[in-house]
Amino acid sequence: MFHPSLRVKLTLVHLLLIAALSLAVGIFTLASMQRFFKQRLAQNMETELQQVHYLLQHTALGSIAEPMHYQELSRYANTSHFRLTLIDSSGVVRFDSKISVDSLALVDNHRNRLEVRMALNEGFGTDQRLSSTLNEPFYYGALRIKHNYLPQTKGEMVRFIRIALPLAEIQRQFQDLRRQIVIAGLAAWLLIGCFSFWLAGRLSYPIQKLAAVAEKVRRGDLEVNFQHRSRDELGELADHLNQMLNKLRRDMVQLRKLEQVRSQFLGNVSHELRTPVFTLLGYLETLLHSHFENAEQQQEFIGKAYQQSSRLNDLLSDLIDISRIESGEMKMAIRSFDLHAFLANQCDELQKKAEQQHIALSFANVEAKNQVWVKGDPEHLSQVITNLAENAIKYNVENGTVEIGYREAGEGVEVYVQDTGRGIPENHLPRIFERFYRVDKERSRAVGGTGLGLAIVKHIIEAHGGQVQVQSQVGKGSRFYFHLSRAK
Ligand SMILES: Nc1ncnc2c1ncn2[C@@H]1O[C@H](COP(=O)(O)OP(=O)(O)O)[C@@H](O)[C@H]1O
Ligand SMILES: [Mg+2]
């Protein structure tokens, strides 16, 4: 298959159009010129006939009966480049510039020649045909004249003057004209062809450039740009494409970052799972292959295996939570609820855990006994309070305290969990809400942390339209707090 470039196509279309146009113009011009030519020819013919008529009437040339004048008239016709015939009223040829007097008798009767018949009826007639006398194409013109002005020819009166022009001559002139028109047309066509090829090149160059850049993009190179100087639709297209590329680049950067975060997370997850799984396997293997001296020893191993399993369980449920939150699968069911009653209840439930660690946990607003209506999802906020309080208990000091409470803050209510614990070093503060981030890995593991608690807290509070914040001082304690809006 022939797949011409845009440039060639444009040029071809141009040439085709111009060829059609010049053909149409050429044909029209030639036709009208031919018509004009014929009209002029007929006019000239009539003028010449009148001239001959005048000569015959007013000079001695009219007396063709005399051989000398016959010859004289023949010469006159020859120098005028036409053939002259004089015909009488019965159609007999009395004079012919191409035939000698002696042969005149052999010439056919001309009564029925078309131009003669036309002249008989209308005074003037023309025709165009092959001469039967001379076997050559001629253009004929005949003039009828009045009896009383006629020259005498052997007693008969000449009735018609006829002039014949050899058509070969006329046709040659016309062909010359036609050739000139065709040559001029071809030259113009060629010139326009060159010009339109150049123009098509100029037009298609920016398109070619665009295509080349697009090809690069297709191959995956996003660091390119569509460069142009045109202010037309092509320039606009290039601008749009550049904007698209910019957006694509931005998206790609984000996508790569996301991919990086995802694979990092997957690595972290596998790493986190490995330790409890291996430890659990170790305990189970010991239980299977060892002979225990007493039941207590065996019980101890079973207890340790159980601990690891529950650690695994915690890790898995935190992982499920975080992936459900991040995938958007977990939806907040925001409604109005009484924050006071909610927090009092949370404190009750956490009391046992605190006591086990010898930590005094208290509800700061216990005296208020009023209702505080806020908007939020109590199930998920319960998870937030539990996570924060468990941290406050776990990372506390011997006989430390934890206080859970709320207070007025502008339009809304601030909820806080604060402890008298070890505190968080300032350089760690910005990162503690990241997944798997721990200040002290060993301590976190020892107290059964998954490293996901604060990440879950952050997600849930953000889904409430808020932000968890933290103030902490090493050796003094930490305070985690966030805002809830009031229910109107
Ligand atoms: N109240 C707190 N006091 C001191 N450190 C804390 C407190 N809360 C959180 N941290 C630090 O932030 C880290 C991340 O907390 P979290 O996401 O809940 O993970 P985990 O408790 O499972 O270790 C903890 O490992 C701990 O180092
Ligand atoms: Mg925690």
Short mmCIF file of N, CA and C in Angstrom, two decimals, residues 57-157:
data_model
loop_
_atom_site.label_atom_id
_atom_site.label_comp_id
_atom_site.label_asym_id
_atom_site.label_seq_id
_atom_site.Cartn_x
_atom_site.Cartn_y
_atom_site.Cartn_z
N GLN A 57 -16.84 46.18 -59.74
CA GLN A 57 -17.80 47.16 -60.23
C GLN A 57 -17.12 48.40 -60.79
N HIS A 58 -16.03 48.79 -60.14
CA HIS A 58 -15.47 50.09 -60.48
C HIS A 58 -14.14 50.03 -61.20
N THR A 59 -13.57 48.86 -61.40
CA THR A 59 -12.30 48.79 -62.13
C THR A 59 -12.46 47.89 -63.33
N ALA A 60 -11.41 47.85 -64.10
CA ALA A 60 -11.40 47.05 -65.33
C ALA A 60 -11.37 45.57 -65.02
N LEU A 61 -11.04 45.22 -63.75
CA LEU A 61 -10.96 43.81 -63.36
C LEU A 61 -12.29 43.10 -63.55
N GLY A 62 -13.33 43.92 -63.57
CA GLY A 62 -14.67 43.35 -63.70
C GLY A 62 -14.88 42.66 -65.05
N SER A 63 -14.18 43.06 -66.06
CA SER A 63 -14.42 42.46 -67.38
C SER A 63 -13.57 41.21 -67.55
N ILE A 64 -14.03 40.15 -66.86
CA ILE A 64 -13.25 38.91 -66.82
C ILE A 64 -13.29 38.14 -68.13
N ALA A 65 -14.12 38.59 -69.07
CA ALA A 65 -14.18 37.91 -70.35
C ALA A 65 -12.84 38.05 -71.08
N GLU A 66 -12.14 39.09 -70.74
CA GLU A 66 -10.84 39.27 -71.38
C GLU A 66 -9.79 38.49 -70.60
N PRO A 67 -9.03 37.68 -71.30
CA PRO A 67 -8.03 36.83 -70.65
C PRO A 67 -7.06 37.63 -69.77
N MET A 68 -6.70 38.83 -70.21
CA MET A 68 -5.74 39.62 -69.46
C MET A 68 -6.29 39.98 -68.08
N HIS A 69 -7.58 40.35 -68.10
CA HIS A 69 -8.21 40.72 -66.83
C HIS A 69 -8.52 39.51 -65.97
N TYR A 70 -8.77 38.39 -66.63
CA TYR A 70 -8.98 37.14 -65.89
C TYR A 70 -7.75 36.82 -65.06
N GLN A 71 -6.56 36.92 -65.76
CA GLN A 71 -5.30 36.63 -65.09
C GLN A 71 -5.01 37.64 -63.97
N GLU A 72 -5.34 38.89 -64.29
CA GLU A 72 -5.10 39.97 -63.32
C GLU A 72 -5.89 39.69 -62.02
N LEU A 73 -7.15 39.31 -62.19
CA LEU A 73 -8.03 39.04 -61.04
C LEU A 73 -7.52 37.83 -60.24
N SER A 74 -7.02 36.81 -61.00
CA SER A 74 -6.45 35.61 -60.35
C SER A 74 -5.27 36.01 -59.47
N ARG A 75 -4.41 36.84 -60.02
CA ARG A 75 -3.24 37.27 -59.25
C ARG A 75 -3.66 38.03 -57.99
N TYR A 76 -4.68 38.89 -58.20
CA TYR A 76 -5.17 39.67 -57.05
C TYR A 76 -5.62 38.72 -55.93
N ALA A 77 -6.40 37.68 -56.32
CA ALA A 77 -6.89 36.71 -55.32
C ALA A 77 -5.73 35.97 -54.66
N ASN A 78 -4.76 35.58 -55.45
CA ASN A 78 -3.62 34.83 -54.90
C ASN A 78 -2.83 35.66 -53.91
N THR A 79 -2.60 36.95 -54.29
CA THR A 79 -1.83 37.79 -53.34
C THR A 79 -2.64 38.04 -52.08
N SER A 80 -3.98 37.99 -52.19
CA SER A 80 -4.80 38.19 -50.99
C SER A 80 -4.99 36.89 -50.21
N HIS A 81 -4.35 35.80 -50.68
CA HIS A 81 -4.40 34.49 -50.01
C HIS A 81 -5.81 33.93 -49.92
N PHE A 82 -6.63 34.19 -50.89
CA PHE A 82 -7.91 33.47 -50.92
C PHE A 82 -8.20 33.04 -52.34
N ARG A 83 -9.18 32.17 -52.40
CA ARG A 83 -9.62 31.70 -53.71
C ARG A 83 -10.91 32.44 -54.05
N LEU A 84 -10.96 33.01 -55.26
CA LEU A 84 -12.12 33.80 -55.65
C LEU A 84 -12.88 33.08 -56.76
N THR A 85 -14.20 32.99 -56.58
CA THR A 85 -15.02 32.33 -57.60
C THR A 85 -16.19 33.26 -57.94
N LEU A 86 -16.47 33.40 -59.20
CA LEU A 86 -17.64 34.18 -59.62
C LEU A 86 -18.62 33.23 -60.27
N ILE A 87 -19.87 33.28 -59.83
CA ILE A 87 -20.87 32.32 -60.28
C ILE A 87 -22.07 33.09 -60.84
N ASP A 88 -22.63 32.57 -61.93
CA ASP A 88 -23.79 33.28 -62.48
C ASP A 88 -25.08 32.78 -61.89
N SER A 89 -26.18 33.35 -62.31
CA SER A 89 -27.45 33.05 -61.66
C SER A 89 -27.88 31.60 -61.84
N SER A 90 -27.35 30.91 -62.86
CA SER A 90 -27.74 29.50 -63.04
C SER A 90 -26.75 28.56 -62.37
N GLY A 91 -25.75 29.14 -61.70
CA GLY A 91 -24.83 28.28 -60.93
C GLY A 91 -23.57 27.94 -61.69
N VAL A 92 -23.43 28.45 -62.88
CA VAL A 92 -22.23 28.14 -63.67
C VAL A 92 -21.09 29.02 -63.19
N VAL A 93 -19.90 28.40 -63.01
CA VAL A 93 -18.74 29.14 -62.54
C VAL A 93 -18.15 29.92 -63.71
N ARG A 94 -18.07 31.25 -63.55
CA ARG A 94 -17.58 32.12 -64.62
C ARG A 94 -16.13 32.49 -64.41
N PHE A 95 -15.73 32.42 -63.19
CA PHE A 95 -14.34 32.74 -62.89
C PHE A 95 -13.94 31.95 -61.65
N ASP A 96 -12.66 31.46 -61.67
CA ASP A 96 -12.10 30.86 -60.46
C ASP A 96 -10.62 31.12 -60.46
N SER A 97 -10.11 31.71 -59.36
CA SER A 97 -8.71 32.13 -59.34
C SER A 97 -7.76 30.93 -59.35
N LYS A 98 -8.29 29.73 -59.07
CA LYS A 98 -7.42 28.55 -59.05
C LYS A 98 -7.55 27.72 -60.34
N ILE A 99 -8.42 28.16 -61.19
CA ILE A 99 -8.67 27.39 -62.42
C ILE A 99 -8.48 28.31 -63.64
N SER A 100 -7.84 27.78 -64.65
CA SER A 100 -7.59 28.61 -65.85
C SER A 100 -8.88 28.70 -66.70
N VAL A 101 -8.92 29.68 -67.53
CA VAL A 101 -10.12 29.92 -68.35
C VAL A 101 -10.50 28.67 -69.15
N ASP A 102 -9.49 27.96 -69.65
CA ASP A 102 -9.74 26.80 -70.51
C ASP A 102 -10.44 25.67 -69.77
N SER A 103 -10.13 25.55 -68.45
CA SER A 103 -10.70 24.42 -67.70
C SER A 103 -12.03 24.74 -67.05
N LEU A 104 -12.47 25.97 -67.16
CA LEU A 104 -13.70 26.39 -66.47
C LEU A 104 -14.91 25.53 -66.83
N ALA A 105 -14.92 25.10 -68.08
CA ALA A 105 -16.05 24.32 -68.58
C ALA A 105 -16.21 23.00 -67.84
N LEU A 106 -15.11 22.52 -67.24
CA LEU A 106 -15.16 21.22 -66.55
C LEU A 106 -15.67 21.32 -65.11
N VAL A 107 -15.76 22.53 -64.62
CA VAL A 107 -16.15 22.72 -63.21
C VAL A 107 -17.65 22.44 -63.03
N ASP A 108 -18.00 21.76 -61.92
CA ASP A 108 -19.40 21.44 -61.62
C ASP A 108 -20.24 22.70 -61.52
N ASN A 109 -21.52 22.51 -61.65
CA ASN A 109 -22.44 23.61 -61.41
C ASN A 109 -22.45 23.88 -59.90
N HIS A 110 -22.41 25.19 -59.53
CA HIS A 110 -22.28 25.55 -58.11
C HIS A 110 -23.59 26.01 -57.50
N ARG A 111 -24.69 25.79 -58.21
CA ARG A 111 -25.97 26.29 -57.76
C ARG A 111 -26.35 25.74 -56.38
N ASN A 112 -25.97 24.47 -56.15
CA ASN A 112 -26.40 23.84 -54.89
C ASN A 112 -25.39 23.90 -53.76
N ARG A 113 -24.30 24.66 -53.99
CA ARG A 113 -23.35 24.83 -52.87
C ARG A 113 -24.07 25.58 -51.74
N LEU A 114 -23.87 25.12 -50.53
CA LEU A 114 -24.62 25.64 -49.38
C LEU A 114 -24.53 27.16 -49.24
N GLU A 115 -23.28 27.70 -49.31
CA GLU A 115 -23.09 29.14 -49.14
C GLU A 115 -23.79 29.93 -50.26
N VAL A 116 -23.84 29.32 -51.48
CA VAL A 116 -24.49 29.99 -52.62
C VAL A 116 -26.00 30.03 -52.39
N ARG A 117 -26.50 28.89 -51.90
CA ARG A 117 -27.94 28.84 -51.64
C ARG A 117 -28.33 29.82 -50.55
N MET A 118 -27.46 29.88 -49.49
CA MET A 118 -27.71 30.83 -48.40
C MET A 118 -27.68 32.27 -48.92
N ALA A 119 -26.69 32.56 -49.78
CA ALA A 119 -26.55 33.91 -50.33
C ALA A 119 -27.76 34.26 -51.20
N LEU A 120 -28.27 33.28 -51.92
CA LEU A 120 -29.43 33.51 -52.78
C LEU A 120 -30.64 33.95 -51.93
N ASN A 121 -30.76 33.28 -50.78
CA ASN A 121 -31.90 33.57 -49.90
C ASN A 121 -31.70 34.80 -49.03
N GLU A 122 -30.46 34.91 -48.47
CA GLU A 122 -30.25 35.93 -47.43
C GLU A 122 -29.28 37.02 -47.83
N GLY A 123 -28.68 36.92 -49.00
CA GLY A 123 -27.73 37.94 -49.43
C GLY A 123 -26.30 37.58 -49.10
N PHE A 124 -26.12 36.78 -48.04
CA PHE A 124 -24.77 36.40 -47.62
C PHE A 124 -24.81 35.00 -47.02
N GLY A 125 -23.78 34.17 -47.33
CA GLY A 125 -23.78 32.81 -46.78
C GLY A 125 -22.38 32.30 -46.55
N THR A 126 -22.24 31.43 -45.54
CA THR A 126 -20.92 30.84 -45.28
C THR A 126 -21.08 29.34 -45.16
N ASP A 127 -19.96 28.64 -45.35
CA ASP A 127 -19.95 27.18 -45.12
C ASP A 127 -18.51 26.76 -44.94
N GLN A 128 -18.38 25.54 -44.42
CA GLN A 128 -17.05 25.05 -44.14
C GLN A 128 -17.04 23.59 -44.56
N ARG A 129 -16.22 23.20 -45.51
CA ARG A 129 -16.23 21.81 -45.97
C ARG A 129 -15.04 21.54 -46.86
N LEU A 130 -14.97 20.28 -47.32
CA LEU A 130 -13.93 19.85 -48.25
C LEU A 130 -14.36 20.33 -49.65
N SER A 131 -13.47 21.00 -50.33
CA SER A 131 -13.83 21.43 -51.69
C SER A 131 -13.80 20.24 -52.63
N SER A 132 -14.90 20.03 -53.37
CA SER A 132 -14.92 18.88 -54.28
C SER A 132 -14.11 19.20 -55.53
N THR A 133 -13.91 20.48 -55.77
CA THR A 133 -13.12 20.87 -56.92
C THR A 133 -11.63 20.69 -56.65
N LEU A 134 -11.21 21.11 -55.44
CA LEU A 134 -9.77 21.09 -55.14
C LEU A 134 -9.36 20.05 -54.10
N ASN A 135 -10.38 19.37 -53.48
CA ASN A 135 -10.11 18.34 -52.48
C ASN A 135 -9.28 18.84 -51.29
N GLU A 136 -9.71 19.98 -50.76
CA GLU A 136 -9.00 20.61 -49.64
C GLU A 136 -10.06 21.25 -48.75
N PRO A 137 -9.90 21.27 -47.41
CA PRO A 137 -10.93 21.93 -46.59
C PRO A 137 -10.86 23.45 -46.74
N PHE A 138 -12.04 24.05 -46.93
CA PHE A 138 -12.11 25.49 -47.14
C PHE A 138 -13.19 26.10 -46.28
N TYR A 139 -13.01 27.38 -46.05
CA TYR A 139 -14.07 28.16 -45.43
C TYR A 139 -14.61 29.07 -46.52
N TYR A 140 -15.91 28.95 -46.78
CA TYR A 140 -16.50 29.67 -47.91
C TYR A 140 -17.37 30.81 -47.46
N GLY A 141 -17.37 31.89 -48.24
CA GLY A 141 -18.32 32.97 -48.02
C GLY A 141 -18.83 33.44 -49.38
N ALA A 142 -20.15 33.60 -49.49
CA ALA A 142 -20.71 34.00 -50.80
C ALA A 142 -21.58 35.24 -50.65
N LEU A 143 -21.51 36.14 -51.66
CA LEU A 143 -22.29 37.38 -51.62
C LEU A 143 -23.15 37.46 -52.88
N ARG A 144 -24.42 37.74 -52.67
CA ARG A 144 -25.30 37.90 -53.84
C ARG A 144 -25.25 39.37 -54.26
N ILE A 145 -25.16 39.64 -55.53
CA ILE A 145 -25.11 41.04 -55.97
C ILE A 145 -26.23 41.35 -56.96
N LYS A 146 -26.47 42.65 -57.16
CA LYS A 146 -27.60 43.08 -58.01
C LYS A 146 -27.24 43.00 -59.48
N HIS A 147 -28.21 42.67 -60.27
CA HIS A 147 -28.00 42.47 -61.71
C HIS A 147 -27.35 43.66 -62.40
N ASN A 148 -27.91 44.83 -62.16
CA ASN A 148 -27.49 45.97 -62.98
C ASN A 148 -26.07 46.44 -62.72
N TYR A 149 -25.46 46.01 -61.59
CA TYR A 149 -24.08 46.42 -61.34
C TYR A 149 -23.09 45.41 -61.84
N LEU A 150 -23.58 44.35 -62.44
CA LEU A 150 -22.68 43.22 -62.68
C LEU A 150 -21.75 43.43 -63.85
N PRO A 151 -20.53 42.92 -63.72
CA PRO A 151 -19.64 42.90 -64.87
C PRO A 151 -20.16 41.86 -65.86
N GLN A 152 -19.87 42.05 -67.07
CA GLN A 152 -20.38 41.12 -68.10
C GLN A 152 -19.37 40.00 -68.32
N THR A 153 -19.90 38.81 -68.44
CA THR A 153 -19.01 37.68 -68.71
C THR A 153 -19.66 36.85 -69.80
N LYS A 154 -19.11 36.97 -70.96
CA LYS A 154 -19.59 36.25 -72.14
C LYS A 154 -21.11 36.33 -72.23
N GLY A 155 -21.65 37.46 -71.91
CA GLY A 155 -23.09 37.63 -72.05
C GLY A 155 -23.88 37.22 -70.83
N GLU A 156 -23.30 36.37 -69.94
CA GLU A 156 -24.05 35.96 -68.74
C GLU A 156 -23.70 36.89 -67.59
N MET A 157 -24.63 37.07 -66.68
CA MET A 157 -24.38 37.97 -65.58
C MET A 157 -23.90 37.19 -64.35
#
